Amino acid sequence: MTTLVLVHVGASLQSTYEQALGVPARVVQVSAGGLSGSYDEKTGLAAQYPTLRAFLNAKAPGWDPASPVVLVAFSAGVWAARAWLRDADARSLTGALVILDGAHGGLSANGGCKLDALGGLIEYGRLCADQPDRHLMVVTHTSIDPGSYASTTACARGMEDQIPTSPSVKFIGTGGTTAEDHNNQQRVVGPQVLKDIVSPWLRGERGFSAKRIIGGILAVVGIAAAVWVLRE
């Protein structure tokens, strides 16, 4: 049975994600609250559970390593995902990775994204490109500019440059510059990604186009001026 892991996704949304996935799944939801320090490898979730395998052993006893693990991380929760995915075993265990508006990095001298902290995500993306039938990655980003560190859009662009083009690696820019736009990443975009991208992939459908998700999400989120950038 598939194991669906939701990191920093609200508990009230658990059933929405489970239904959107569309396949039988054991769901593990963890929301530590707070900012990145609640999830990182120094003081947060990834410090308490240094590997994805350790986390699953503790939170989903009896989980099946031979079945897909779908890891969804929103906002600050991405700090746990990016720490875990520095480990080759975690990359191997993860069947599908969904990063929702949380792949931030430090600012480089030219105002771009320092990618060193995102190395695990980049390595996982490369694995997806190398083994597209076994691994899938979807990264979404907004147009929010945090100012003191690199935006999710700047980091997505930097990551794209490091990962080969592949149908199993998708970067989706949703536009939006408000707190509501950011929260809609977990409320609207995440479930839609599971329904229209991850679920078909789990069922073995490889010929679908992720572009079909655009209209539906924009209609619900209501970002009239959003600029969508989708790489497939």
mmCIF file with all atom_site columns, C-alpha atoms in Angstrom:
data_model
loop_
_atom_site.group_PDB
_atom_site.id
_atom_site.type_symbol
_atom_site.label_atom_id
_atom_site.label_alt_id
_atom_site.label_comp_id
_atom_site.label_asym_id
_atom_site.label_entity_id
_atom_site.label_seq_id
_atom_site.pdbx_PDB_ins_code
_atom_site.Cartn_x
_atom_site.Cartn_y
_atom_site.Cartn_z
_atom_site.occupancy
_atom_site.B_iso_or_equiv
_atom_site.pdbx_formal_charge
_atom_site.auth_seq_id
_atom_site.auth_comp_id
_atom_site.auth_asym_id
_atom_site.auth_atom_id
_atom_site.pdbx_PDB_model_num
ATOM 1   C CA . MET A 1 1   ? 0.000   0.000  0.000   1.00 0.00 ? 1   MET A CA 1
ATOM 2   C CA . THR A 1 2   ? 1.195   3.505  -0.833  1.00 0.00 ? 2   THR A CA 1
ATOM 3   C CA . THR A 1 3   ? 2.366   5.638  2.089   1.00 0.00 ? 3   THR A CA 1
ATOM 4   C CA . LEU A 1 4   ? 1.377   9.307  1.802   1.00 0.00 ? 4   LEU A CA 1
ATOM 5   C CA . VAL A 1 5   ? 3.449   11.631 3.998   1.00 0.00 ? 5   VAL A CA 1
ATOM 6   C CA . LEU A 1 6   ? 2.179   15.192 4.544   1.00 0.00 ? 6   LEU A CA 1
ATOM 7   C CA . VAL A 1 7   ? 4.681   17.571 6.141   1.00 0.00 ? 7   VAL A CA 1
ATOM 8   C CA . HIS A 1 8   ? 3.360   20.955 7.372   1.00 0.00 ? 8   HIS A CA 1
ATOM 9   C CA . VAL A 1 9   ? 0.103   20.348 5.524   1.00 0.00 ? 9   VAL A CA 1
ATOM 10  C CA . GLY A 1 10  ? -2.785  21.143 7.859   1.00 0.00 ? 10  GLY A CA 1
ATOM 11  C CA . ALA A 1 11  ? -4.467  18.228 9.607   1.00 0.00 ? 11  ALA A CA 1
ATOM 12  C CA . SER A 1 12  ? -7.852  19.431 8.371   1.00 0.00 ? 12  SER A CA 1
ATOM 13  C CA . LEU A 1 13  ? -6.670  18.789 4.796   1.00 0.00 ? 13  LEU A CA 1
ATOM 14  C CA . GLN A 1 14  ? -5.600  15.180 5.332   1.00 0.00 ? 14  GLN A CA 1
ATOM 15  C CA . SER A 1 15  ? -8.771  13.615 3.911   1.00 0.00 ? 15  SER A CA 1
ATOM 16  C CA . THR A 1 16  ? -8.652  16.001 0.925   1.00 0.00 ? 16  THR A CA 1
ATOM 17  C CA . TYR A 1 17  ? -5.175  14.814 0.027   1.00 0.00 ? 17  TYR A CA 1
ATOM 18  C CA . GLU A 1 18  ? -6.073  11.187 0.592   1.00 0.00 ? 18  GLU A CA 1
ATOM 19  C CA . GLN A 1 19  ? -9.058  11.468 -1.745  1.00 0.00 ? 19  GLN A CA 1
ATOM 20  C CA . ALA A 1 20  ? -7.021  13.381 -4.332  1.00 0.00 ? 20  ALA A CA 1
ATOM 21  C CA . LEU A 1 21  ? -4.384  10.662 -4.403  1.00 0.00 ? 21  LEU A CA 1
ATOM 22  C CA . GLY A 1 22  ? -7.038  8.255  -5.627  1.00 0.00 ? 22  GLY A CA 1
ATOM 23  C CA . VAL A 1 23  ? -5.298  5.038  -4.574  1.00 0.00 ? 23  VAL A CA 1
ATOM 24  C CA . PRO A 1 24  ? -5.400  3.162  -1.250  1.00 0.00 ? 24  PRO A CA 1
ATOM 25  C CA . ALA A 1 25  ? -2.844  4.740  1.047   1.00 0.00 ? 25  ALA A CA 1
ATOM 26  C CA . ARG A 1 26  ? -1.655  4.926  4.600   1.00 0.00 ? 26  ARG A CA 1
ATOM 27  C CA . VAL A 1 27  ? -1.513  8.633  5.484   1.00 0.00 ? 27  VAL A CA 1
ATOM 28  C CA . VAL A 1 28  ? 1.038   10.153 7.864   1.00 0.00 ? 28  VAL A CA 1
ATOM 29  C CA . GLN A 1 29  ? 0.435   13.827 8.638   1.00 0.00 ? 29  GLN A CA 1
ATOM 30  C CA . VAL A 1 30  ? 2.824   15.908 10.713  1.00 0.00 ? 30  VAL A CA 1
ATOM 31  C CA . SER A 1 31  ? 2.539   19.612 11.422  1.00 0.00 ? 31  SER A CA 1
ATOM 32  C CA . ALA A 1 32  ? 5.058   20.909 13.936  1.00 0.00 ? 32  ALA A CA 1
ATOM 33  C CA . GLY A 1 33  ? 3.963   24.512 13.527  1.00 0.00 ? 33  GLY A CA 1
ATOM 34  C CA . GLY A 1 34  ? 6.305   27.461 13.444  1.00 0.00 ? 34  GLY A CA 1
ATOM 35  C CA . LEU A 1 35  ? 8.921   28.195 10.823  1.00 0.00 ? 35  LEU A CA 1
ATOM 36  C CA . SER A 1 36  ? 11.765  26.221 9.248   1.00 0.00 ? 36  SER A CA 1
ATOM 37  C CA . GLY A 1 37  ? 13.406  25.554 12.615  1.00 0.00 ? 37  GLY A CA 1
ATOM 38  C CA . SER A 1 38  ? 10.511  23.251 13.473  1.00 0.00 ? 38  SER A CA 1
ATOM 39  C CA . TYR A 1 39  ? 11.469  20.965 10.598  1.00 0.00 ? 39  TYR A CA 1
ATOM 40  C CA . ASP A 1 40  ? 15.179  21.332 9.845   1.00 0.00 ? 40  ASP A CA 1
ATOM 41  C CA . GLU A 1 41  ? 18.056  19.010 10.717  1.00 0.00 ? 41  GLU A CA 1
ATOM 42  C CA . LYS A 1 42  ? 19.358  21.280 13.484  1.00 0.00 ? 42  LYS A CA 1
ATOM 43  C CA . THR A 1 43  ? 16.436  21.676 15.872  1.00 0.00 ? 43  THR A CA 1
ATOM 44  C CA . GLY A 1 44  ? 13.372  20.333 14.082  1.00 0.00 ? 44  GLY A CA 1
ATOM 45  C CA . LEU A 1 45  ? 11.740  17.225 12.694  1.00 0.00 ? 45  LEU A CA 1
ATOM 46  C CA . ALA A 1 46  ? 14.777  16.164 10.669  1.00 0.00 ? 46  ALA A CA 1
ATOM 47  C CA . ALA A 1 47  ? 16.895  16.393 13.817  1.00 0.00 ? 47  ALA A CA 1
ATOM 48  C CA . GLN A 1 48  ? 14.478  14.129 15.687  1.00 0.00 ? 48  GLN A CA 1
ATOM 49  C CA . TYR A 1 49  ? 14.328  11.749 12.709  1.00 0.00 ? 49  TYR A CA 1
ATOM 50  C CA . PRO A 1 50  ? 17.563  12.175 10.741  1.00 0.00 ? 50  PRO A CA 1
ATOM 51  C CA . THR A 1 51  ? 16.407  9.903  7.909   1.00 0.00 ? 51  THR A CA 1
ATOM 52  C CA . LEU A 1 52  ? 13.148  9.367  6.102   1.00 0.00 ? 52  LEU A CA 1
ATOM 53  C CA . ARG A 1 53  ? 13.339  5.679  6.966   1.00 0.00 ? 53  ARG A CA 1
ATOM 54  C CA . ALA A 1 54  ? 13.621  6.495  10.680  1.00 0.00 ? 54  ALA A CA 1
ATOM 55  C CA . PHE A 1 55  ? 10.628  8.827  10.405  1.00 0.00 ? 55  PHE A CA 1
ATOM 56  C CA . LEU A 1 56  ? 8.510   6.186  8.657   1.00 0.00 ? 56  LEU A CA 1
ATOM 57  C CA . ASN A 1 57  ? 9.522   3.476  11.107  1.00 0.00 ? 57  ASN A CA 1
ATOM 58  C CA . ALA A 1 58  ? 8.356   5.709  13.973  1.00 0.00 ? 58  ALA A CA 1
ATOM 59  C CA . LYS A 1 59  ? 5.248   7.235  12.428  1.00 0.00 ? 59  LYS A CA 1
ATOM 60  C CA . ALA A 1 60  ? 4.030   4.454  10.137  1.00 0.00 ? 60  ALA A CA 1
ATOM 61  C CA . PRO A 1 61  ? 4.960   1.132  11.788  1.00 0.00 ? 61  PRO A CA 1
ATOM 62  C CA . GLY A 1 62  ? 4.627   -1.722 9.329   1.00 0.00 ? 62  GLY A CA 1
ATOM 63  C CA . TRP A 1 63  ? 4.922   0.487  6.237   1.00 0.00 ? 63  TRP A CA 1
ATOM 64  C CA . ASP A 1 64  ? 5.993   -1.380 3.123   1.00 0.00 ? 64  ASP A CA 1
ATOM 65  C CA . PRO A 1 65  ? 9.354   -0.224 1.677   1.00 0.00 ? 65  PRO A CA 1
ATOM 66  C CA . ALA A 1 66  ? 8.482   -2.035 -1.540  1.00 0.00 ? 66  ALA A CA 1
ATOM 67  C CA . SER A 1 67  ? 5.428   0.186  -2.090  1.00 0.00 ? 67  SER A CA 1
ATOM 68  C CA . PRO A 1 68  ? 5.531   3.839  -3.187  1.00 0.00 ? 68  PRO A CA 1
ATOM 69  C CA . VAL A 1 69  ? 6.143   6.616  -0.702  1.00 0.00 ? 69  VAL A CA 1
ATOM 70  C CA . VAL A 1 70  ? 4.553   9.925  -1.732  1.00 0.00 ? 70  VAL A CA 1
ATOM 71  C CA . LEU A 1 71  ? 6.209   12.773 0.162   1.00 0.00 ? 71  LEU A CA 1
ATOM 72  C CA . VAL A 1 72  ? 4.363   16.119 0.150   1.00 0.00 ? 72  VAL A CA 1
ATOM 73  C CA . ALA A 1 73  ? 5.976   19.092 1.901   1.00 0.00 ? 73  ALA A CA 1
ATOM 74  C CA . PHE A 1 74  ? 4.521   22.586 2.153   1.00 0.00 ? 74  PHE A CA 1
ATOM 75  C CA . SER A 1 75  ? 6.340   25.811 3.033   1.00 0.00 ? 75  SER A CA 1
ATOM 76  C CA . ALA A 1 76  ? 8.501   25.330 6.164   1.00 0.00 ? 76  ALA A CA 1
ATOM 77  C CA . GLY A 1 77  ? 7.966   21.568 5.945   1.00 0.00 ? 77  GLY A CA 1
ATOM 78  C CA . VAL A 1 78  ? 10.264  21.500 2.932   1.00 0.00 ? 78  VAL A CA 1
ATOM 79  C CA . TRP A 1 79  ? 13.194  21.871 5.338   1.00 0.00 ? 79  TRP A CA 1
ATOM 80  C CA . ALA A 1 80  ? 12.572  18.297 6.508   1.00 0.00 ? 80  ALA A CA 1
ATOM 81  C CA . ALA A 1 81  ? 12.222  16.977 2.970   1.00 0.00 ? 81  ALA A CA 1
ATOM 82  C CA . ARG A 1 82  ? 15.375  18.616 1.704   1.00 0.00 ? 82  ARG A CA 1
ATOM 83  C CA . ALA A 1 83  ? 17.353  17.304 4.702   1.00 0.00 ? 83  ALA A CA 1
ATOM 84  C CA . TRP A 1 84  ? 16.070  13.750 4.276   1.00 0.00 ? 84  TRP A CA 1
ATOM 85  C CA . LEU A 1 85  ? 16.701  13.704 0.538   1.00 0.00 ? 85  LEU A CA 1
ATOM 86  C CA . ARG A 1 86  ? 20.401  14.345 0.969   1.00 0.00 ? 86  ARG A CA 1
ATOM 87  C CA . ASP A 1 87  ? 20.429  10.653 1.880   1.00 0.00 ? 87  ASP A CA 1
ATOM 88  C CA . ALA A 1 88  ? 20.541  8.237  -1.072  1.00 0.00 ? 88  ALA A CA 1
ATOM 89  C CA . ASP A 1 89  ? 18.326  5.763  0.786   1.00 0.00 ? 89  ASP A CA 1
ATOM 90  C CA . ALA A 1 90  ? 15.597  8.395  1.188   1.00 0.00 ? 90  ALA A CA 1
ATOM 91  C CA . ARG A 1 91  ? 15.796  9.234  -2.510  1.00 0.00 ? 91  ARG A CA 1
ATOM 92  C CA . SER A 1 92  ? 15.427  5.562  -3.362  1.00 0.00 ? 92  SER A CA 1
ATOM 93  C CA . LEU A 1 93  ? 12.441  5.129  -1.013  1.00 0.00 ? 93  LEU A CA 1
ATOM 94  C CA . THR A 1 94  ? 10.571  8.176  -2.337  1.00 0.00 ? 94  THR A CA 1
ATOM 95  C CA . GLY A 1 95  ? 8.374   7.353  -5.302  1.00 0.00 ? 95  GLY A CA 1
ATOM 96  C CA . ALA A 1 96  ? 6.870   10.825 -5.723  1.00 0.00 ? 96  ALA A CA 1
ATOM 97  C CA . LEU A 1 97  ? 7.933   14.125 -4.200  1.00 0.00 ? 97  LEU A CA 1
ATOM 98  C CA . VAL A 1 98  ? 5.708   17.220 -4.154  1.00 0.00 ? 98  VAL A CA 1
ATOM 99  C CA . ILE A 1 99  ? 7.287   20.484 -2.968  1.00 0.00 ? 99  ILE A CA 1
ATOM 100 C CA . LEU A 1 100 ? 4.688   23.220 -2.393  1.00 0.00 ? 100 LEU A CA 1
ATOM 101 C CA . ASP A 1 101 ? 6.121   26.754 -2.390  1.00 0.00 ? 101 ASP A CA 1
ATOM 102 C CA . GLY A 1 102 ? 8.910   25.995 0.062   1.00 0.00 ? 102 GLY A CA 1
ATOM 103 C CA . ALA A 1 103 ? 12.165  25.505 -1.871  1.00 0.00 ? 103 ALA A CA 1
ATOM 104 C CA . HIS A 1 104 ? 13.945  28.632 -0.629  1.00 0.00 ? 104 HIS A CA 1
ATOM 105 C CA . GLY A 1 105 ? 17.674  29.308 -0.535  1.00 0.00 ? 105 GLY A CA 1
ATOM 106 C CA . GLY A 1 106 ? 20.111  32.010 0.376   1.00 0.00 ? 106 GLY A CA 1
ATOM 107 C CA . LEU A 1 107 ? 20.668  34.973 -1.932  1.00 0.00 ? 107 LEU A CA 1
ATOM 108 C CA . SER A 1 108 ? 23.633  34.807 -4.261  1.00 0.00 ? 108 SER A CA 1
ATOM 109 C CA . ALA A 1 109 ? 25.685  37.885 -5.174  1.00 0.00 ? 109 ALA A CA 1
ATOM 110 C CA . ASN A 1 110 ? 23.569  38.477 -8.279  1.00 0.00 ? 110 ASN A CA 1
ATOM 111 C CA . GLY A 1 111 ? 20.277  38.077 -6.419  1.00 0.00 ? 111 GLY A CA 1
ATOM 112 C CA . GLY A 1 112 ? 19.701  34.502 -7.499  1.00 0.00 ? 112 GLY A CA 1
ATOM 113 C CA . CYS A 1 113 ? 19.368  31.387 -5.363  1.00 0.00 ? 113 CYS A CA 1
ATOM 114 C CA . LYS A 1 114 ? 22.223  29.640 -3.615  1.00 0.00 ? 114 LYS A CA 1
ATOM 115 C CA . LEU A 1 115 ? 21.530  26.007 -4.347  1.00 0.00 ? 115 LEU A CA 1
ATOM 116 C CA . ASP A 1 116 ? 23.803  24.344 -1.810  1.00 0.00 ? 116 ASP A CA 1
ATOM 117 C CA . ALA A 1 117 ? 20.972  23.838 0.707   1.00 0.00 ? 117 ALA A CA 1
ATOM 118 C CA . LEU A 1 118 ? 18.804  22.300 -2.023  1.00 0.00 ? 118 LEU A CA 1
ATOM 119 C CA . GLY A 1 119 ? 21.303  19.661 -3.093  1.00 0.00 ? 119 GLY A CA 1
ATOM 120 C CA . GLY A 1 120 ? 19.107  16.773 -1.945  1.00 0.00 ? 120 GLY A CA 1
ATOM 121 C CA . LEU A 1 121 ? 16.184  18.005 -4.038  1.00 0.00 ? 121 LEU A CA 1
ATOM 122 C CA . ILE A 1 122 ? 18.434  18.437 -7.062  1.00 0.00 ? 122 ILE A CA 1
ATOM 123 C CA . GLU A 1 123 ? 19.858  14.942 -6.661  1.00 0.00 ? 123 GLU A CA 1
ATOM 124 C CA . TYR A 1 124 ? 16.343  13.559 -6.383  1.00 0.00 ? 124 TYR A CA 1
ATOM 125 C CA . GLY A 1 125 ? 15.350  15.408 -9.551  1.00 0.00 ? 125 GLY A CA 1
ATOM 126 C CA . ARG A 1 126 ? 18.296  13.850 -11.357 1.00 0.00 ? 126 ARG A CA 1
ATOM 127 C CA . LEU A 1 127 ? 17.181  10.438 -10.122 1.00 0.00 ? 127 LEU A CA 1
ATOM 128 C CA . CYS A 1 128 ? 13.691  11.132 -11.501 1.00 0.00 ? 128 CYS A CA 1
ATOM 129 C CA . ALA A 1 129 ? 15.185  12.018 -14.874 1.00 0.00 ? 129 ALA A CA 1
ATOM 130 C CA . ASP A 1 130 ? 17.276  8.858  -14.825 1.00 0.00 ? 130 ASP A CA 1
ATOM 131 C CA . GLN A 1 131 ? 14.451  6.568  -13.629 1.00 0.00 ? 131 GLN A CA 1
ATOM 132 C CA . PRO A 1 132 ? 11.194  8.240  -14.745 1.00 0.00 ? 132 PRO A CA 1
ATOM 133 C CA . ASP A 1 133 ? 9.098   5.125  -14.194 1.00 0.00 ? 133 ASP A CA 1
ATOM 134 C CA . ARG A 1 134 ? 10.179  4.855  -10.563 1.00 0.00 ? 134 ARG A CA 1
ATOM 135 C CA . HIS A 1 135 ? 10.455  8.466  -9.403  1.00 0.00 ? 135 HIS A CA 1
ATOM 136 C CA . LEU A 1 136 ? 8.478   11.695 -9.893  1.00 0.00 ? 136 LEU A CA 1
ATOM 137 C CA . MET A 1 137 ? 9.104   15.242 -8.666  1.00 0.00 ? 137 MET A CA 1
ATOM 138 C CA . VAL A 1 138 ? 6.761   18.246 -8.776  1.00 0.00 ? 138 VAL A CA 1
ATOM 139 C CA . VAL A 1 139 ? 7.929   21.640 -7.492  1.00 0.00 ? 139 VAL A CA 1
ATOM 140 C CA . THR A 1 140 ? 5.484   24.559 -7.277  1.00 0.00 ? 140 THR A CA 1
ATOM 141 C CA . HIS A 1 141 ? 6.389   28.182 -6.658  1.00 0.00 ? 141 HIS A CA 1
ATOM 142 C CA . THR A 1 142 ? 4.699   31.561 -6.265  1.00 0.00 ? 142 THR A CA 1
ATOM 143 C CA . SER A 1 143 ? 5.837   35.100 -7.117  1.00 0.00 ? 143 SER A CA 1
ATOM 144 C CA . ILE A 1 144 ? 6.257   36.049 -3.449  1.00 0.00 ? 144 ILE A CA 1
ATOM 145 C CA . ASP A 1 145 ? 9.561   37.881 -2.849  1.00 0.00 ? 145 ASP A CA 1
ATOM 146 C CA . PRO A 1 146 ? 10.750  37.281 0.740   1.00 0.00 ? 146 PRO A CA 1
ATOM 147 C CA . GLY A 1 147 ? 13.468  39.920 0.362   1.00 0.00 ? 147 GLY A CA 1
ATOM 148 C CA . SER A 1 148 ? 16.152  38.616 2.717   1.00 0.00 ? 148 SER A CA 1
ATOM 149 C CA . TYR A 1 149 ? 16.466  35.210 1.039   1.00 0.00 ? 149 TYR A CA 1
ATOM 150 C CA . ALA A 1 150 ? 15.815  33.765 -2.401  1.00 0.00 ? 150 ALA A CA 1
ATOM 151 C CA . SER A 1 151 ? 12.263  33.226 -3.551  1.00 0.00 ? 151 SER A CA 1
ATOM 152 C CA . THR A 1 152 ? 10.835  29.866 -4.475  1.00 0.00 ? 152 THR A CA 1
ATOM 153 C CA . THR A 1 153 ? 10.731  31.039 -8.099  1.00 0.00 ? 153 THR A CA 1
ATOM 154 C CA . ALA A 1 154 ? 14.437  31.973 -8.135  1.00 0.00 ? 154 ALA A CA 1
ATOM 155 C CA . CYS A 1 155 ? 15.331  28.630 -6.569  1.00 0.00 ? 155 CYS A CA 1
ATOM 156 C CA . ALA A 1 156 ? 13.066  26.689 -8.942  1.00 0.00 ? 156 ALA A CA 1
ATOM 157 C CA . ARG A 1 157 ? 14.834  28.299 -11.885 1.00 0.00 ? 157 ARG A CA 1
ATOM 158 C CA . GLY A 1 158 ? 18.205  27.453 -10.421 1.00 0.00 ? 158 GLY A CA 1
ATOM 159 C CA . MET A 1 159 ? 17.163  23.855 -9.806  1.00 0.00 ? 159 MET A CA 1
ATOM 160 C CA . GLU A 1 160 ? 15.834  23.535 -13.357 1.00 0.00 ? 160 GLU A CA 1
ATOM 161 C CA . ASP A 1 161 ? 19.274  24.399 -14.683 1.00 0.00 ? 161 ASP A CA 1
ATOM 162 C CA . GLN A 1 162 ? 20.764  21.514 -12.705 1.00 0.00 ? 162 GLN A CA 1
ATOM 163 C CA . ILE A 1 163 ? 18.259  18.784 -13.630 1.00 0.00 ? 163 ILE A CA 1
ATOM 164 C CA . PRO A 1 164 ? 17.810  17.185 -17.067 1.00 0.00 ? 164 PRO A CA 1
ATOM 165 C CA . THR A 1 165 ? 14.485  17.763 -18.781 1.00 0.00 ? 165 THR A CA 1
ATOM 166 C CA . SER A 1 166 ? 12.193  14.826 -18.072 1.00 0.00 ? 166 SER A CA 1
ATOM 167 C CA . PRO A 1 167 ? 8.464   14.014 -18.036 1.00 0.00 ? 167 PRO A CA 1
ATOM 168 C CA . SER A 1 168 ? 8.972   12.994 -14.397 1.00 0.00 ? 168 SER A CA 1
ATOM 169 C CA . VAL A 1 169 ? 10.329  16.394 -13.332 1.00 0.00 ? 169 VAL A CA 1
ATOM 170 C CA . LYS A 1 170 ? 7.816   19.242 -13.267 1.00 0.00 ? 170 LYS A CA 1
ATOM 171 C CA . PHE A 1 171 ? 8.233   22.844 -12.147 1.00 0.00 ? 171 PHE A CA 1
ATOM 172 C CA . ILE A 1 172 ? 4.975   24.797 -11.888 1.00 0.00 ? 172 ILE A CA 1
ATOM 173 C CA . GLY A 1 173 ? 4.841   28.550 -11.264 1.00 0.00 ? 173 GLY A CA 1
ATOM 174 C CA . THR A 1 174 ? 1.466   29.751 -10.040 1.00 0.00 ? 174 THR A CA 1
ATOM 175 C CA . GLY A 1 175 ? 2.034   33.477 -9.641  1.00 0.00 ? 175 GLY A CA 1
ATOM 176 C CA . GLY A 1 176 ? 0.525   35.225 -6.640  1.00 0.00 ? 176 GLY A CA 1
ATOM 177 C CA . THR A 1 177 ? 2.211   37.533 -4.144  1.00 0.00 ? 177 THR A CA 1
ATOM 178 C CA . THR A 1 178 ? 0.036   37.373 -1.007  1.00 0.00 ? 178 THR A CA 1
ATOM 179 C CA . ALA A 1 179 ? -0.192  35.238 2.110   1.00 0.00 ? 179 ALA A CA 1
ATOM 180 C CA . GLU A 1 180 ? -3.444  33.822 0.759   1.00 0.00 ? 180 GLU A CA 1
ATOM 181 C CA . ASP A 1 181 ? -1.689  32.790 -2.457  1.00 0.00 ? 181 ASP A CA 1
ATOM 182 C CA . HIS A 1 182 ? 0.915   31.001 -0.362  1.00 0.00 ? 182 HIS A CA 1
ATOM 183 C CA . ASN A 1 183 ? -1.699  29.216 1.753   1.00 0.00 ? 183 ASN A CA 1
ATOM 184 C CA . ASN A 1 184 ? -3.565  28.182 -1.373  1.00 0.00 ? 184 ASN A CA 1
ATOM 185 C CA . GLN A 1 185 ? -0.538  26.082 -2.264  1.00 0.00 ? 185 GLN A CA 1
ATOM 186 C CA . GLN A 1 186 ? -1.566  23.594 0.422   1.00 0.00 ? 186 GLN A CA 1
ATOM 187 C CA . ARG A 1 187 ? -5.321  24.123 0.171   1.00 0.00 ? 187 ARG A CA 1
ATOM 188 C CA . VAL A 1 188 ? -5.771  24.048 -3.606  1.00 0.00 ? 188 VAL A CA 1
ATOM 189 C CA . VAL A 1 189 ? -2.596  23.432 -5.578  1.00 0.00 ? 189 VAL A CA 1
ATOM 190 C CA . GLY A 1 190 ? -1.375  20.428 -3.582  1.00 0.00 ? 190 GLY A CA 1
ATOM 191 C CA . PRO A 1 191 ? -4.559  18.353 -3.896  1.00 0.00 ? 191 PRO A CA 1
ATOM 192 C CA . GLN A 1 192 ? -4.820  19.243 -7.586  1.00 0.00 ? 192 GLN A CA 1
ATOM 193 C CA . VAL A 1 193 ? -1.238  18.120 -8.194  1.00 0.00 ? 193 VAL A CA 1
ATOM 194 C CA . LEU A 1 194 ? -1.976  14.807 -6.478  1.00 0.00 ? 194 LEU A CA 1
ATOM 195 C CA . LYS A 1 195 ? -5.158  14.319 -8.490  1.00 0.00 ? 195 LYS A CA 1
ATOM 196 C CA . ASP A 1 196 ? -3.870  15.304 -11.930 1.00 0.00 ? 196 ASP A CA 1
ATOM 197 C CA . ILE A 1 197 ? -0.167  14.403 -11.808 1.00 0.00 ? 197 ILE A CA 1
ATOM 198 C CA . VAL A 1 198 ? 0.744   12.026 -8.986  1.00 0.00 ? 198 VAL A CA 1
ATOM 199 C CA . SER A 1 199 ? -2.328  9.779  -9.119  1.00 0.00 ? 199 SER A CA 1
ATOM 200 C CA . PRO A 1 200 ? -2.071  9.050  -12.877 1.00 0.00 ? 200 PRO A CA 1
ATOM 201 C CA . TRP A 1 201 ? 1.652   8.437  -12.463 1.00 0.00 ? 201 TRP A CA 1
ATOM 202 C CA . LEU A 1 202 ? 1.035   5.938  -9.642  1.00 0.00 ? 202 LEU A CA 1
ATOM 203 C CA . ARG A 1 203 ? -1.465  4.131  -11.868 1.00 0.00 ? 203 ARG A CA 1
ATOM 204 C CA . GLY A 1 204 ? 1.171   3.796  -14.570 1.00 0.00 ? 204 GLY A CA 1
ATOM 205 C CA . GLU A 1 205 ? -0.125  6.521  -16.879 1.00 0.00 ? 205 GLU A CA 1
ATOM 206 C CA . ARG A 1 206 ? 2.861   8.209  -18.469 1.00 0.00 ? 206 ARG A CA 1
ATOM 207 C CA . GLY A 1 207 ? 1.310   9.983  -21.448 1.00 0.00 ? 207 GLY A CA 1
ATOM 208 C CA . PHE A 1 208 ? -0.764  12.618 -19.625 1.00 0.00 ? 208 PHE A CA 1
ATOM 209 C CA . SER A 1 209 ? -0.012  16.318 -19.795 1.00 0.00 ? 209 SER A CA 1
ATOM 210 C CA . ALA A 1 210 ? 0.351   18.239 -16.545 1.00 0.00 ? 210 ALA A CA 1
ATOM 211 C CA . LYS A 1 211 ? -0.847  21.366 -18.350 1.00 0.00 ? 211 LYS A CA 1
ATOM 212 C CA . ARG A 1 212 ? -4.432  20.282 -17.804 1.00 0.00 ? 212 ARG A CA 1
ATOM 213 C CA . ILE A 1 213 ? -4.183  21.271 -14.142 1.00 0.00 ? 213 ILE A CA 1
ATOM 214 C CA . ILE A 1 214 ? -3.649  24.946 -14.906 1.00 0.00 ? 214 ILE A CA 1
ATOM 215 C CA . GLY A 1 215 ? -7.180  26.093 -15.697 1.00 0.00 ? 215 GLY A CA 1
ATOM 216 C CA . GLY A 1 216 ? -8.757  24.280 -12.775 1.00 0.00 ? 216 GLY A CA 1
ATOM 217 C CA . ILE A 1 217 ? -6.380  25.678 -10.184 1.00 0.00 ? 217 ILE A CA 1
ATOM 218 C CA . LEU A 1 218 ? -6.533  29.221 -11.511 1.00 0.00 ? 218 LEU A CA 1
ATOM 219 C CA . ALA A 1 219 ? -10.325 29.104 -11.514 1.00 0.00 ? 219 ALA A CA 1
ATOM 220 C CA . VAL A 1 220 ? -10.428 28.029 -7.873  1.00 0.00 ? 220 VAL A CA 1
ATOM 221 C CA . VAL A 1 221 ? -7.576  30.170 -6.595  1.00 0.00 ? 221 VAL A CA 1
ATOM 222 C CA . GLY A 1 222 ? -8.746  33.191 -8.566  1.00 0.00 ? 222 GLY A CA 1
ATOM 223 C CA . ILE A 1 223 ? -5.353  34.559 -9.544  1.00 0.00 ? 223 ILE A CA 1
ATOM 224 C CA . ALA A 1 224 ? -6.451  36.443 -12.619 1.00 0.00 ? 224 ALA A CA 1
ATOM 225 C CA . ALA A 1 225 ? -3.001  37.756 -13.466 1.00 0.00 ? 225 ALA A CA 1
ATOM 226 C CA . ALA A 1 226 ? -1.035  34.660 -12.585 1.00 0.00 ? 226 ALA A CA 1
ATOM 227 C CA . VAL A 1 227 ? 1.759   33.638 -14.886 1.00 0.00 ? 227 VAL A CA 1
ATOM 228 C CA . TRP A 1 228 ? 2.162   29.886 -15.089 1.00 0.00 ? 228 TRP A CA 1
ATOM 229 C CA . VAL A 1 229 ? 5.412   28.308 -16.106 1.00 0.00 ? 229 VAL A CA 1
ATOM 230 C CA . LEU A 1 230 ? 5.348   24.562 -16.518 1.00 0.00 ? 230 LEU A CA 1
ATOM 231 C CA . ARG A 1 231 ? 8.271   22.410 -17.525 1.00 0.00 ? 231 ARG A CA 1
ATOM 232 C CA . GLU A 1 232 ? 7.562   18.839 -18.602 1.00 0.00 ? 232 GLU A CA 1
#
